[in-house]
Amino acid sequence: MVGVPLARRTKKRSRPTRIGSVLEYAALGWPTVPGAYPLRHGRRSCSCDRLGCPNPGAHPLSPAWHMQATTDANLLTRWWQVEPEANVILPTGRVFDVFDVPLAAGLSALTRIDSAGAHPGPVAANGDRVLFYVATRGNPEDEDEWWSCQLDCDPATIDDTPGLRWHCRDSYVLAPPSTLPTGQPVSWLRPPDGRPLPDPLRILEWLAD
């Protein structure tokens, strides 16, 4: 029996770094902004200065995140040099929208999409939720063509939509490799691969099934 070389047996796969992932998103044309991060020790649960933060580690550092989100690699690098533990926030409704569904429903839909040989687009696991990244419908050339529905979600109304949430304009999501308050990382189930994002109505059909 031929043994596996020691170097191959002991080599561990490196974890993605915050800034490394951020620069990859920028290369895809995905604007990014730094987020707060959860604190595991001490009286506060979030790195922000808000006492009793209701959403620790899952919101932008600045209230001006709408204007700050950028793909400028130099600016992003400077931000994460100052806050290397900052979580990664991706605004929605610009390049993509995100369907945010409970874990069991999301994994079931992903299995059916894969079995059908369809393209699910980028899919991330975020604790007990699964996030499907789809082509945006929230930033048309003609503003009169924009439409919203009862599924639209912004972070302030997340508790009111426990099932399917549709993050579009004026919303954002926590992106890999951010850390949740449990210590669990946000991770890709299907990482972005450069292919066009899927049509949201097609993915919505799979989720509705």
CSV table of C-alpha atoms in Angstrom, one decimal:
chain,number,residue,atom,x,y,z
A,1,MET,CA,0.0,0.0,0.0
A,2,VAL,CA,1.4,3.3,-1.1
A,3,GLY,CA,1.3,5.9,1.7
A,4,VAL,CA,0.2,9.5,1.2
A,5,PRO,CA,3.1,11.9,1.5
A,6,LEU,CA,3.2,13.6,4.9
A,7,ALA,CA,3.0,17.0,3.4
A,8,ARG,CA,-0.3,16.1,1.6
A,9,ARG,CA,-1.8,14.5,4.7
A,10,THR,CA,-1.0,17.4,7.0
A,11,LYS,CA,-1.8,20.3,4.8
A,12,LYS,CA,-5.0,22.1,5.8
A,13,ARG,CA,-7.2,24.0,3.5
A,14,SER,CA,-6.8,27.7,4.3
A,15,ARG,CA,-9.8,29.6,5.5
A,16,PRO,CA,-10.9,32.6,3.3
A,17,THR,CA,-9.9,35.9,4.8
A,18,ARG,CA,-12.2,38.9,5.1
A,19,ILE,CA,-10.3,41.2,2.8
A,20,GLY,CA,-9.5,38.3,0.4
A,21,SER,CA,-13.2,37.6,0.0
A,22,VAL,CA,-14.1,41.3,-0.2
A,23,LEU,CA,-11.7,41.9,-3.1
A,24,GLU,CA,-13.1,38.9,-4.9
A,25,TYR,CA,-16.6,40.4,-4.6
A,26,ALA,CA,-15.2,43.7,-5.9
A,27,ALA,CA,-13.8,41.9,-8.9
A,28,LEU,CA,-17.3,40.6,-9.6
A,29,GLY,CA,-18.7,44.1,-9.5
A,30,TRP,CA,-20.4,43.6,-6.1
A,31,PRO,CA,-20.2,46.7,-3.9
A,32,THR,CA,-19.3,45.9,-0.3
A,33,VAL,CA,-19.2,47.8,3.0
A,34,PRO,CA,-17.8,46.8,6.4
A,35,GLY,CA,-20.1,45.4,9.0
A,36,ALA,CA,-20.1,45.1,12.8
A,37,TYR,CA,-18.9,41.8,14.2
A,38,PRO,CA,-20.1,39.8,17.2
A,39,LEU,CA,-18.2,39.9,20.5
A,40,ARG,CA,-17.8,36.6,22.3
A,41,HIS,CA,-16.6,38.0,25.6
A,42,GLY,CA,-17.6,40.9,27.8
A,43,ARG,CA,-20.9,42.7,28.5
A,44,ARG,CA,-21.5,43.7,24.9
A,45,SER,CA,-22.5,41.3,22.1
A,46,CYS,CA,-21.6,43.5,19.2
A,47,SER,CA,-18.6,45.6,18.2
A,48,CYS,CA,-20.9,48.6,17.5
A,49,ASP,CA,-21.4,51.3,20.2
A,50,ARG,CA,-25.1,50.6,20.6
A,51,LEU,CA,-26.1,49.2,24.0
A,52,GLY,CA,-28.3,46.1,23.6
A,53,CYS,CA,-27.7,45.9,19.8
A,54,PRO,CA,-30.7,44.0,18.5
A,55,ASN,CA,-28.8,42.4,15.6
A,56,PRO,CA,-25.2,41.9,16.8
A,57,GLY,CA,-22.6,41.5,14.1
A,58,ALA,CA,-25.2,41.6,11.3
A,59,HIS,CA,-25.4,45.3,10.3
A,60,PRO,CA,-23.2,47.9,8.6
A,61,LEU,CA,-20.7,49.9,10.7
A,62,SER,CA,-21.9,53.2,9.3
A,63,PRO,CA,-25.5,54.5,8.9
A,64,ALA,CA,-24.3,55.9,5.6
A,65,TRP,CA,-23.7,52.4,4.1
A,66,HIS,CA,-25.9,53.2,1.1
A,67,MET,CA,-23.4,55.8,-0.1
A,68,GLN,CA,-20.2,54.1,1.2
A,69,ALA,CA,-20.6,50.6,-0.5
A,70,THR,CA,-18.0,50.4,-3.2
A,71,THR,CA,-15.9,48.1,-5.4
A,72,ASP,CA,-12.8,50.3,-5.1
A,73,ALA,CA,-10.1,47.8,-4.1
A,74,ASN,CA,-7.9,50.4,-2.5
A,75,LEU,CA,-10.6,51.8,-0.3
A,76,LEU,CA,-11.9,48.4,0.7
A,77,THR,CA,-8.3,47.4,1.6
A,78,ARG,CA,-7.9,50.4,3.9
A,79,TRP,CA,-11.2,49.8,5.6
A,80,TRP,CA,-10.4,46.2,6.5
A,81,GLN,CA,-6.9,47.2,7.5
A,82,VAL,CA,-8.5,49.4,10.1
A,83,GLU,CA,-11.2,46.8,11.1
A,84,PRO,CA,-9.7,43.4,10.1
A,85,GLU,CA,-12.5,41.5,11.9
A,86,ALA,CA,-15.3,43.5,10.3
A,87,ASN,CA,-18.1,41.3,8.9
A,88,VAL,CA,-18.9,41.6,5.2
A,89,ILE,CA,-22.1,43.4,4.2
A,90,LEU,CA,-23.4,43.2,0.6
A,91,PRO,CA,-26.1,45.7,-0.4
A,92,THR,CA,-28.9,44.2,-2.4
A,93,GLY,CA,-31.0,45.7,-5.3
A,94,ARG,CA,-27.9,46.9,-7.1
A,95,VAL,CA,-26.2,43.9,-8.8
A,96,PHE,CA,-28.3,41.2,-7.3
A,97,ASP,CA,-31.3,40.5,-5.1
A,98,VAL,CA,-31.3,37.7,-2.4
A,99,PHE,CA,-34.0,35.2,-1.5
A,100,ASP,CA,-33.6,34.4,2.2
A,101,VAL,CA,-35.4,31.2,3.3
A,102,PRO,CA,-35.4,28.8,6.3
A,103,LEU,CA,-32.6,26.2,6.3
A,104,ALA,CA,-34.8,23.1,5.6
A,105,ALA,CA,-36.7,24.8,2.8
A,106,GLY,CA,-33.5,26.2,1.2
A,107,LEU,CA,-31.6,22.9,1.3
A,108,SER,CA,-34.6,21.0,-0.2
A,109,ALA,CA,-35.0,23.5,-3.0
A,110,LEU,CA,-31.2,23.4,-3.7
A,111,THR,CA,-31.4,19.6,-3.9
A,112,ARG,CA,-34.2,19.7,-6.4
A,113,ILE,CA,-32.5,22.4,-8.5
A,114,ASP,CA,-29.3,20.3,-8.7
A,115,SER,CA,-31.3,17.1,-9.5
A,116,ALA,CA,-32.9,19.0,-12.4
A,117,GLY,CA,-29.6,20.1,-13.7
A,118,ALA,CA,-30.6,23.7,-13.3
A,119,HIS,CA,-28.3,26.6,-12.2
A,120,PRO,CA,-29.1,27.8,-8.7
A,121,GLY,CA,-26.7,30.7,-8.8
A,122,PRO,CA,-24.6,31.6,-5.7
A,123,VAL,CA,-26.1,30.1,-2.6
A,124,ALA,CA,-24.9,30.8,1.0
A,125,ALA,CA,-25.7,29.3,4.4
A,126,ASN,CA,-26.3,31.9,7.1
A,127,GLY,CA,-27.0,30.0,10.3
A,128,ASP,CA,-30.6,28.7,10.1
A,129,ARG,CA,-31.2,30.5,6.8
A,130,VAL,CA,-30.2,29.8,3.2
A,131,LEU,CA,-29.6,32.8,0.8
A,132,PHE,CA,-30.1,32.5,-3.0
A,133,TYR,CA,-28.5,35.3,-5.0
A,134,VAL,CA,-30.5,36.2,-8.1
A,135,ALA,CA,-30.5,38.9,-10.8
A,136,THR,CA,-31.8,42.1,-9.4
A,137,ARG,CA,-35.2,43.6,-10.3
A,138,GLY,CA,-34.7,46.6,-8.1
A,139,ASN,CA,-32.6,48.9,-10.2
A,140,PRO,CA,-34.1,49.1,-13.7
A,141,GLU,CA,-33.1,51.8,-16.2
A,142,ASP,CA,-36.7,53.0,-16.1
A,143,GLU,CA,-37.6,53.7,-12.5
A,144,ASP,CA,-41.3,53.3,-13.4
A,145,GLU,CA,-40.7,49.7,-14.1
A,146,TRP,CA,-39.6,48.9,-10.6
A,147,TRP,CA,-42.1,46.9,-8.6
A,148,SER,CA,-42.2,45.6,-5.1
A,149,CYS,CA,-44.3,42.9,-3.4
A,150,GLN,CA,-45.1,41.6,0.1
A,151,LEU,CA,-41.9,39.5,0.0
A,152,ASP,CA,-39.6,42.6,-0.1
A,153,CYS,CA,-37.5,42.8,3.0
A,154,ASP,CA,-35.2,45.2,4.7
A,155,PRO,CA,-33.3,44.4,7.9
A,156,ALA,CA,-35.6,46.4,10.1
A,157,THR,CA,-38.6,44.2,9.1
A,158,ILE,CA,-36.9,40.8,9.1
A,159,ASP,CA,-38.8,39.6,12.2
A,160,ASP,CA,-42.1,40.2,10.4
A,161,THR,CA,-41.2,37.8,7.6
A,162,PRO,CA,-40.1,34.5,9.1
A,163,GLY,CA,-40.6,32.5,5.9
A,164,LEU,CA,-39.4,33.7,2.5
A,165,ARG,CA,-37.7,37.1,2.5
A,166,TRP,CA,-36.8,39.0,-0.7
A,167,HIS,CA,-33.9,41.4,-0.1
A,168,CYS,CA,-33.9,44.0,-2.9
A,169,ARG,CA,-33.5,47.8,-2.8
A,170,ASP,CA,-32.5,49.4,0.5
A,171,SER,CA,-31.6,46.1,2.1
A,172,TYR,CA,-28.4,44.1,2.6
A,173,VAL,CA,-27.2,40.6,3.5
A,174,LEU,CA,-24.3,39.3,5.6
A,175,ALA,CA,-21.9,37.5,3.3
A,176,PRO,CA,-19.2,34.8,3.6
A,177,PRO,CA,-16.8,34.6,5.5
A,178,SER,CA,-18.6,36.7,8.1
A,179,THR,CA,-19.1,35.3,11.7
A,180,LEU,CA,-22.4,34.9,13.4
A,181,PRO,CA,-22.9,35.4,17.1
A,182,THR,CA,-22.8,31.6,17.6
A,183,GLY,CA,-19.3,31.7,16.2
A,184,GLN,CA,-20.5,29.9,13.1
A,185,PRO,CA,-19.3,31.3,9.8
A,186,VAL,CA,-21.5,32.4,6.9
A,187,SER,CA,-20.4,30.1,4.1
A,188,TRP,CA,-21.0,29.4,0.4
A,189,LEU,CA,-23.0,26.3,-0.5
A,190,ARG,CA,-22.5,27.3,-4.2
A,191,PRO,CA,-19.9,30.1,-4.6
A,192,PRO,CA,-20.2,32.7,-7.3
A,193,ASP,CA,-18.6,31.3,-10.4
A,194,GLY,CA,-18.8,34.2,-12.9
A,195,ARG,CA,-21.9,32.9,-14.7
A,196,PRO,CA,-24.9,35.2,-15.0
A,197,LEU,CA,-27.2,35.3,-12.0
A,198,PRO,CA,-30.4,33.3,-12.4
A,199,ASP,CA,-33.8,34.9,-13.0
A,200,PRO,CA,-35.5,35.6,-9.7
A,201,LEU,CA,-38.9,34.3,-10.8
A,202,ARG,CA,-37.4,31.0,-11.9
A,203,ILE,CA,-35.7,30.5,-8.5
A,204,LEU,CA,-38.9,31.7,-6.8
A,205,GLU,CA,-40.7,28.8,-8.5
A,206,TRP,CA,-38.3,26.3,-7.0
A,207,LEU,CA,-38.7,27.8,-3.6
A,208,ALA,CA,-42.5,27.9,-3.9
A,209,ASP,CA,-42.5,24.1,-4.7
